C-alpha positions as a printed NumPy array, in Angstrom:
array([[-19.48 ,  -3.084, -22.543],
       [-19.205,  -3.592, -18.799],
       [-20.048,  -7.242, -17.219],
       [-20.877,  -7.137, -13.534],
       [-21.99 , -10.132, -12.151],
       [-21.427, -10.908,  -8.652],
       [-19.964, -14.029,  -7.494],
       [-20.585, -16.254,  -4.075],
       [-17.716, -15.499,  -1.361],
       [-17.022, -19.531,  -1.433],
       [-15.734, -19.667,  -4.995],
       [-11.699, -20.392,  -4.967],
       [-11.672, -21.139,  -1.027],
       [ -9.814, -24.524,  -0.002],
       [ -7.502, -24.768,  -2.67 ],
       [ -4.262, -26.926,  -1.573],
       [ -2.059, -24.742,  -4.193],
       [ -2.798, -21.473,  -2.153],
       [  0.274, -19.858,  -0.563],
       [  0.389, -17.288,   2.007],
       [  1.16 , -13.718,   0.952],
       [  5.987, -13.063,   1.231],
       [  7.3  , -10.369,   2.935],
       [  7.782,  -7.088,   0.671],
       [ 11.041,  -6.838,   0.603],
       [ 11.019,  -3.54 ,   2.488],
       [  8.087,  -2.052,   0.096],
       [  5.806,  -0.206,   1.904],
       [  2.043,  -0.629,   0.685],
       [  0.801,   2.004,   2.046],
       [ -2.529,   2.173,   0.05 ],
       [ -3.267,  -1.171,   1.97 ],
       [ -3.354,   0.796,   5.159],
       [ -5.707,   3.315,   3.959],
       [ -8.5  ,   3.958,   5.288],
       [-11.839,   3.646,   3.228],
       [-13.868,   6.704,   5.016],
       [-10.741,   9.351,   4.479],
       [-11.659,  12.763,   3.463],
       [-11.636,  13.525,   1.326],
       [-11.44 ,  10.06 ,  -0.115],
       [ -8.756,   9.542,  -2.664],
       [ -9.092,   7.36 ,  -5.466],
       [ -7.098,   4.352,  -5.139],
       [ -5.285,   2.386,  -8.214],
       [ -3.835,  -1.013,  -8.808],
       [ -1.732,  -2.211, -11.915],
       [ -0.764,  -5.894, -11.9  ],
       [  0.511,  -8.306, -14.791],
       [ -1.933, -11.077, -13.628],
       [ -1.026, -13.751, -16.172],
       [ -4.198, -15.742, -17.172],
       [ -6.93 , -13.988, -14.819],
       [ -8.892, -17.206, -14.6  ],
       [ -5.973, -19.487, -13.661],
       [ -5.041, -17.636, -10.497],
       [ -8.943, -16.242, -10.11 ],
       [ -9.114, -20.434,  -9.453],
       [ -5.921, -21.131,  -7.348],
       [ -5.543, -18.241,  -4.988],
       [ -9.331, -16.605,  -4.834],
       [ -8.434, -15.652,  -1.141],
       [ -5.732, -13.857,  -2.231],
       [ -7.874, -11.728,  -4.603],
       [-10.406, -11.055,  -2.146],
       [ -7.413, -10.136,   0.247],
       [ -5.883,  -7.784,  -2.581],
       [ -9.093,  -6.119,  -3.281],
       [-11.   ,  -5.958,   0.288],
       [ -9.368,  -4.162,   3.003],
       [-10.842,  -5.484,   6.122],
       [-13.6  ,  -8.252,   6.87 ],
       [-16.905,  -6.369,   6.165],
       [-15.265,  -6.438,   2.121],
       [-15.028,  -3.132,   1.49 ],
       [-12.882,  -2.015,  -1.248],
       [ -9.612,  -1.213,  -1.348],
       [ -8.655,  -0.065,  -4.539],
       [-11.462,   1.365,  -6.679],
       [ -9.301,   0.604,  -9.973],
       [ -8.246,  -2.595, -10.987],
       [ -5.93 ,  -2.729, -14.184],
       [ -5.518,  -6.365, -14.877],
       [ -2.506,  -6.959, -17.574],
       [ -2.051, -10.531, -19.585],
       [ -5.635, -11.693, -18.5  ],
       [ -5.109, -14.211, -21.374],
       [ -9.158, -14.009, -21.755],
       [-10.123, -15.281, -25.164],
       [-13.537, -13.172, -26.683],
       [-15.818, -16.174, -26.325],
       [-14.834, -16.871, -22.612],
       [-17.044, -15.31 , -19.642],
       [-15.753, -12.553, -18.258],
       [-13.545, -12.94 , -14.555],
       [-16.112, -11.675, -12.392],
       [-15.095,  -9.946,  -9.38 ],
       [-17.476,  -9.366,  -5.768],
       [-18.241,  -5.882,  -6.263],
       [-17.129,  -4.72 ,  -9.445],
       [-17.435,  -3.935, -12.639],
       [-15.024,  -5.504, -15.838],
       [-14.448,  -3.713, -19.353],
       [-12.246,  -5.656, -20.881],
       [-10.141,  -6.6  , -24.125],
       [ -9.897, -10.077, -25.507],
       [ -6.547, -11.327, -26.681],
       [ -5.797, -10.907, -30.516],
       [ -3.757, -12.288, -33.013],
       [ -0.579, -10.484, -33.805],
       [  2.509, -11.146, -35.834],
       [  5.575, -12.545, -34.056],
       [  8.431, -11.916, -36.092],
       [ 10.712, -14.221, -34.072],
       [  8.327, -17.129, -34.503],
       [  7.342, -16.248, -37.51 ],
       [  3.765, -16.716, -37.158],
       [  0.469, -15.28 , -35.286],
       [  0.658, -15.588, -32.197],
       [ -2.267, -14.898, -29.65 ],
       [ -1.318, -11.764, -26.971],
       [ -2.312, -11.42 , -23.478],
       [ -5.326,  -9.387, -23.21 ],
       [ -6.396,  -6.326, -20.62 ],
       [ -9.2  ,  -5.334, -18.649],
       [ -9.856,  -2.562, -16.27 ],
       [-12.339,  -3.628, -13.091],
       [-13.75 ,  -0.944, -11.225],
       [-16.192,  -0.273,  -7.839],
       [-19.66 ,   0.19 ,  -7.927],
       [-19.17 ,   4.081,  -6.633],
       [-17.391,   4.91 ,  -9.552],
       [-18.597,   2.62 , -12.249],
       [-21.581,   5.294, -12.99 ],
       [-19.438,   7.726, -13.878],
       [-17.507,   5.728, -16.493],
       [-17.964,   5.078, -20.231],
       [-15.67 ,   3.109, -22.535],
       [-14.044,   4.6  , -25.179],
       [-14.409,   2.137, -28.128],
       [-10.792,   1.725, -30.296],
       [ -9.753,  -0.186, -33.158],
       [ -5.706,  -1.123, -31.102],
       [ -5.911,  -4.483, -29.263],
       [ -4.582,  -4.58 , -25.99 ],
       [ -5.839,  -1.411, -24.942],
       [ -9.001,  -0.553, -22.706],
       [ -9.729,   2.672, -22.561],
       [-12.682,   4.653, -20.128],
       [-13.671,   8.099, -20.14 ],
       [-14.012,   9.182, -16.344],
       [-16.513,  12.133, -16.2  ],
       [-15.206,  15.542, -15.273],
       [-17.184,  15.466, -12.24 ],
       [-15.403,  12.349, -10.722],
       [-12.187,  13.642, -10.029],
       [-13.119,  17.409,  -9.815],
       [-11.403,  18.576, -12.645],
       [-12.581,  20.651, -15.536],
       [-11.865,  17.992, -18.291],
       [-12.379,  14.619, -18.552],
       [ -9.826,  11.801, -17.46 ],
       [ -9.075,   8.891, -19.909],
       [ -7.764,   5.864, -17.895],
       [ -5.696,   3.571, -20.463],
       [ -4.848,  -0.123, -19.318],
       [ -2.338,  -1.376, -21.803],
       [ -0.224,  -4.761, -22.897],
       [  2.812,  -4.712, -25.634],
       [  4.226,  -7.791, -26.333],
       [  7.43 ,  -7.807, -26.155],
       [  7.719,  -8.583, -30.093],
       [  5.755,  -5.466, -30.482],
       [  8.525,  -3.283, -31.514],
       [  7.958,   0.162, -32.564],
       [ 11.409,  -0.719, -35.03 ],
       [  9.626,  -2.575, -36.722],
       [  8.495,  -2.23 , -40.403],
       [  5.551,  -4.431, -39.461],
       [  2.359,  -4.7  , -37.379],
       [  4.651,  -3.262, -34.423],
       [  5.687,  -0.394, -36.352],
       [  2.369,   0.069, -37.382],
       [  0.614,  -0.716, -34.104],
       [  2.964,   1.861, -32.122],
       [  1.78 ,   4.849, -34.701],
       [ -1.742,   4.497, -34.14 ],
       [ -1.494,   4.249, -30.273],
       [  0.841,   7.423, -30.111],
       [ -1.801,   9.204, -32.216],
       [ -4.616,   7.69 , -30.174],
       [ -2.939,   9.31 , -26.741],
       [ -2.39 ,  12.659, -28.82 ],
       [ -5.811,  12.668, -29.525],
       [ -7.177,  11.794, -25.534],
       [ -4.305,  14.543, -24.393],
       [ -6.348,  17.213, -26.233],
       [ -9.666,  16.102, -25.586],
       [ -8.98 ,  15.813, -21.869],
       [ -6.281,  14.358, -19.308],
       [ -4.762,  10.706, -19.709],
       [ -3.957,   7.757, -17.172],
       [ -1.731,   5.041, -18.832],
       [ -0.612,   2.348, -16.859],
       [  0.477,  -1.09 , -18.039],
       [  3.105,  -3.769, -18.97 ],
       [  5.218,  -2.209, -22.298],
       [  7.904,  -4.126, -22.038],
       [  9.83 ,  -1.165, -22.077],
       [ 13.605,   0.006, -20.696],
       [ 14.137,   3.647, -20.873],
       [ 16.759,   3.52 , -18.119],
       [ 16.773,   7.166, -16.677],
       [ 16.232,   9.196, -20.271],
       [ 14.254,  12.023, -19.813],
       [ 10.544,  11.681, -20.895],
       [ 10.195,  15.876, -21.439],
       [ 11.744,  17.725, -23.904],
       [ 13.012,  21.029, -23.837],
       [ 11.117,  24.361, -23.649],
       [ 11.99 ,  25.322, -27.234],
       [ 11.359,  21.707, -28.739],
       [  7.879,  21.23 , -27.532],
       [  6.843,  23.966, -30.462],
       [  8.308,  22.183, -33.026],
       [  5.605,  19.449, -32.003],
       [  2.763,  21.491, -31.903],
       [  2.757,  23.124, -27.905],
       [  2.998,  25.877, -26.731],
       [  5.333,  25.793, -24.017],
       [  3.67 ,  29.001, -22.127],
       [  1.161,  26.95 , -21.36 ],
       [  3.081,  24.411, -19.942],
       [  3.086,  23.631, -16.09 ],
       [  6.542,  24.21 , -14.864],
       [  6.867,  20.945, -13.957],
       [  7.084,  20.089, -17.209],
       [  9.602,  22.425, -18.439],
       [ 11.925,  21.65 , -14.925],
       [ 11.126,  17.734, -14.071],
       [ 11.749,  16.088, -11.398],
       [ 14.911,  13.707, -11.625],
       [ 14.081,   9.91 , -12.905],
       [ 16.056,   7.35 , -10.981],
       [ 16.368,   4.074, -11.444],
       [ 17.164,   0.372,  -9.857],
       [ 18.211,  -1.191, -12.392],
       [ 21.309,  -0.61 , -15.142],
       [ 19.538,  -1.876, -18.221],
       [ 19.843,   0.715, -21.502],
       [ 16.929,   1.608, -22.835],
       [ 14.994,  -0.51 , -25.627],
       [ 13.007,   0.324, -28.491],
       [ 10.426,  -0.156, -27.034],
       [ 11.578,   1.942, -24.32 ],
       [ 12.517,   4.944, -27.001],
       [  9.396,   4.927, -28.478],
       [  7.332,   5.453, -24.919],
       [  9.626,   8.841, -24.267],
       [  8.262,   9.828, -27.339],
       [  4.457,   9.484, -26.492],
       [  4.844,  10.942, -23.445],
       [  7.095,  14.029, -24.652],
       [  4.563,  14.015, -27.476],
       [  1.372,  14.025, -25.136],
       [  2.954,  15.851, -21.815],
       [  2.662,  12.427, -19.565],
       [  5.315,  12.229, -16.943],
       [  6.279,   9.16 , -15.899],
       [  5.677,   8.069, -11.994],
       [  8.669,   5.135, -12.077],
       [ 11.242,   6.19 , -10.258],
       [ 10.059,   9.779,  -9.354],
       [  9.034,  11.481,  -5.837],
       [  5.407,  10.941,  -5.669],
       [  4.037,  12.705,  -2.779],
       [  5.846,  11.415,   0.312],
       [  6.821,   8.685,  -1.498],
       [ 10.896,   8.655,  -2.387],
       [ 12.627,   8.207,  -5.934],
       [ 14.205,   5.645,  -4.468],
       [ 11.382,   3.616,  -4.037],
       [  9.296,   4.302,  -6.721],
       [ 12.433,   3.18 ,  -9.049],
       [ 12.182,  -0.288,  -8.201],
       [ 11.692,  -3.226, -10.418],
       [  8.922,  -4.409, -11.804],
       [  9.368,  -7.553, -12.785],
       [ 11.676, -10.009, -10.868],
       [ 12.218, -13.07 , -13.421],
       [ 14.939, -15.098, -11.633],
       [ 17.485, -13.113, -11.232],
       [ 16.777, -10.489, -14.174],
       [ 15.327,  -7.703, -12.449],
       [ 13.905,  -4.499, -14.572],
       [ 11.624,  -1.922, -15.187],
       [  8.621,  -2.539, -17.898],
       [  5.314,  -1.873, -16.262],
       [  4.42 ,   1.393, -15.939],
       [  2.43 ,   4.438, -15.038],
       [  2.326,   7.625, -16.683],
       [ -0.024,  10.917, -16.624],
       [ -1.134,  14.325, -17.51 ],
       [  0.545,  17.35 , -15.484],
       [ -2.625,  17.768, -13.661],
       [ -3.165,  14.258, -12.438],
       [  0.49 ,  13.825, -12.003],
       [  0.446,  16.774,  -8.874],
       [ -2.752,  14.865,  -7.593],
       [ -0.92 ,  11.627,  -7.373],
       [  0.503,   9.895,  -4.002],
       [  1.645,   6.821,  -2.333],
       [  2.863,   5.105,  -5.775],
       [  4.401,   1.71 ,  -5.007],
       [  5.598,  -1.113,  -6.074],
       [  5.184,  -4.293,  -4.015],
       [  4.904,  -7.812,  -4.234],
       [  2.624, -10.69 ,  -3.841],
       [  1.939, -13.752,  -4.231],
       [  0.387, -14.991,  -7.755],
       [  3.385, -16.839,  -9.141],
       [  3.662, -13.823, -11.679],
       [  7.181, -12.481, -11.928],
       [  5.759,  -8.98 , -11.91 ],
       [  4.951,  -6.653,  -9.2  ],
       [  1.744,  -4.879,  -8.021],
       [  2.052,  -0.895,  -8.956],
       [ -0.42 ,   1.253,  -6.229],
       [ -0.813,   4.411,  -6.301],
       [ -3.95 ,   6.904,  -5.13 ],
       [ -4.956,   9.998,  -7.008],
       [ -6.648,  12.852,  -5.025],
       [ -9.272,  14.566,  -6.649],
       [-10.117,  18.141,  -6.732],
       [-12.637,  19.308,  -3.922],
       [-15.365,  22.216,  -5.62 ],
       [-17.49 ,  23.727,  -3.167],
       [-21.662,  22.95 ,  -4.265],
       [-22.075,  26.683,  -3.513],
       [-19.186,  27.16 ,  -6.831],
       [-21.124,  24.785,  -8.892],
       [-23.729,  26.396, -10.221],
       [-22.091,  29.18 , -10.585],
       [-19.03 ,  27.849, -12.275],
       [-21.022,  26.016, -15.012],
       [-23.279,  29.135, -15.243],
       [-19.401,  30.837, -15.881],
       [-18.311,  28.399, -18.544],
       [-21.649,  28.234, -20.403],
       [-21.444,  32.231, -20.732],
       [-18.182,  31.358, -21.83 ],
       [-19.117,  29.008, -24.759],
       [-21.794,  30.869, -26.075],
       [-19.677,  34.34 , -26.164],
       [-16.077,  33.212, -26.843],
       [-14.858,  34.631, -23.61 ],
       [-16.211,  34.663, -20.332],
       [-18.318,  37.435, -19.232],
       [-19.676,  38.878, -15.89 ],
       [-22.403,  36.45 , -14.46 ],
       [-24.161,  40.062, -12.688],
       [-23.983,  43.116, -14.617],
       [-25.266,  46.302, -13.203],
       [-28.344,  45.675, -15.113],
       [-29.354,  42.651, -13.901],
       [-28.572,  44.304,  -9.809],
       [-30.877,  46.706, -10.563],
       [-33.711,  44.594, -12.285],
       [-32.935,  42.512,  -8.877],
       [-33.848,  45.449,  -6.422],
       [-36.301,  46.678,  -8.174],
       [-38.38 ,  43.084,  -8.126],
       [-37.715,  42.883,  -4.357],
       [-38.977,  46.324,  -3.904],
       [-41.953,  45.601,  -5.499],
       [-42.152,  42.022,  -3.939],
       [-42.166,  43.904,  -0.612],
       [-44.531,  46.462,  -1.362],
       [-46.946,  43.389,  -2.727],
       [-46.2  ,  41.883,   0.979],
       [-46.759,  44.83 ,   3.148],
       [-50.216,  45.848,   1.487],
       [-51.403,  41.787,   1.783],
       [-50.514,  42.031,   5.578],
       [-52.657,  45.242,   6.11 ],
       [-55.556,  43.597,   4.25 ],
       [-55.381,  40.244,   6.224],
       [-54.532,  42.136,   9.543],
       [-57.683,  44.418,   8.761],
       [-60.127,  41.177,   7.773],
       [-58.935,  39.567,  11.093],
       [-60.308,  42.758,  13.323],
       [-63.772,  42.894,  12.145],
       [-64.302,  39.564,  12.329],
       [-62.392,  40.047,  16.468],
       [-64.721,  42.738,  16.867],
       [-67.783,  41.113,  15.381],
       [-67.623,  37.968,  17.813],
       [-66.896,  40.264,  20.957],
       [-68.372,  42.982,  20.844],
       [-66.872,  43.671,  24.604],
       [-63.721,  44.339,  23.558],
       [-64.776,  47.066,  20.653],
       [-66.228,  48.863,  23.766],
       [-63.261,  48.992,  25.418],
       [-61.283,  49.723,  22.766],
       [-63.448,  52.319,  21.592],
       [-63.323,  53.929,  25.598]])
């Protein structure tokens, strides 16, 4: 369940090992700019492989409150925070950040083939802002690693729910694998299967995965050997837009085995695609910067219908001695009018109890409608005559004057 606690704005300040914040390298973070009273307001989003939340939650607690706040009165910048390789063990209190709310995953034993030998993995959590946190459940699953909340319908606009999914694979995780990996990759392709009929998926994370510039769609005739029909398919699934990439590394297993969820589940991938205003070019840049390997493994993929609601994806640095990169990106969320409310859930309920939808006003129900106003009015009129009738005599009775002249 969700831990909130609040902590004092003095915790982590004075710390020698604190660095100031590098340059970007050209990477525009344009979330950071945004600001919080835009309207409509879009929900912003933040993916980061933290490395042990607690160590750098110590050392550079400026640099949080920097990350998340966007000017001095600490209001929030992002109202999702996906935290990757928190390294939180299940006893230890959760990383409690001013003005949010954690849901988070312990680490868990897995099987390391190369070592031979458990080996504890890094853990997730997923911290969100107080305006949004009341709209949020948790979706409980049995796959470590994986946090998943259900985002009512109503928070985004949309007419389904939105499952937000912050991930971690190991990079001995492989899907190859006639293992746990094997095994583990099954069940979470099912799982997304599952949330991609039951509503619309987020998945964002570290996967340790290469898939280069492969496609992550399939064809129009493939997607009914899987299950879809593809004439209900947005078109920008059947004609995608163009994956580039940074870096020249072939795809992995790893990397193989996420184009198949998402071809499997209709994600599209937001690594090196336009998003918005926001060029291939730099959307396709690494994620991780480990000395001088530089490649793509975190990422962030979604349903069609998020996916067109999606803008100013990028991928910047900081400074958290983590070799990976911040991914930001905003979602916009669909604007209903109150005055359509009512009657679209009036609409759908019709809808559900019939099998189809039918006419909210029949002819009927007009004419039932005129005929109580008509009577409503008639009830009206004769009231007024009464009262107006009452209120002479008793005129009449106190001057008796007037009734002369009147009566003259």
């Amino acid at each position: 369940g969700p831990a909130g606690a609040r902590r004092s704005s003095g915790v982590g300040r004075g710390c020698p090992s604190r660095r100031p914040r590098p340059s970007m390298h050209g990477c525009v973070a344009s979330i950071a700019m945004m600001p919080a009273s835009s309207s409509p307001p879009a929900f912003t989003f933040l993916c980061l492989n933290i490395q042990d939340l607690a160590v750098k939650f110590r050392a550079y607690g400026d640099l949080l409150d920097d990350l998340c706040m966007w000017d001095g009165c600490k209001r929030i910048r992002y109202e999702f925070l996906a935290f990757i390789e928190t390294k939180q063990d299940e006893d230890d209190p959760p990383v409690a950040l001013n003005g949010y709310t954690c849901w988070s995953s312990p680490r868990a034993l897995l099987y390391s083939g190369s070592e031979n030998k458990q080996v504890k993995s890094g853990g997730v959590a997923w911290y969100t802002s107080m305006r949004v946190t009341h709209l949020l459940t948790r979706r409980e699953t049995p796959l470590s690693n994986v946090v998943i909340l259900r985002a009512d319908q109503q928070l985004f606009g949309l007419d389904r729910p939105v499952f937000l999914l912050a991930c971690y694979v190991p990079p001995f995780m492989r899907p190859d694998d006639d293992g746990q990996g094997g095994e583990w990759w099954s069940a979470f392709t099912l799982l997304c299967e599952q949330l991609a009929e039951d509503g619309y998926v987020l998945l964002c994370g570290d996967f340790n995965a290469k898939t280069a510039t492969d496609p992550d769609t399939l064809p129009p005739s493939d997607y009914a050997d899987i299950g879809i029909d593809s004439t209900i398919l947005h078109p920008l699934l059947l004609n995608p837009p163009t994956r580039v990439s940074d870096c020249s590394h072939p795809r992995n297993s790893i990397g193989v085995w996420l184009l198949a969820l998402c071809k499997a589940s209709c994600l599209l991938l937001f690594n090196g695609r336009q998003i918005g205003s926001c060029l291939a070019t730099s959307t396709a840049q690494p994620t991780c910067t480990q000395g001088r390997k530089h490649s793509v493994i975190d990422y962030v993929a979604a349903s069609q219908q998020i996916f067109l609601r999606a803008s100013h994806f990028s991928v910047d640095d900081h400074a958290f001695h983590t070799p990976h990169r911040c991914l930001s990106w905003a979602i916009m969320p669909v604007v209903v009018p109150p005055s359509l409310t009512s009657l679209r859930s009036r609409v759908q309920g019709a809808s559900s109890r019939q099998g189809r939808v039918r006419y909210v006003w029949s002819a009927q129900a007009v004419g039932a409608i005129r005929a109580s106003l008509a009577t409503a009015l008639l009830i009206f009129i004769y009231g007024l005559h009464i009262v107006m009738h009452v209120s002479e005599g008793m005129l009449f009775e106190r001057h008796p004057a007037r009734k002369r002249c009147l009566t003259h």
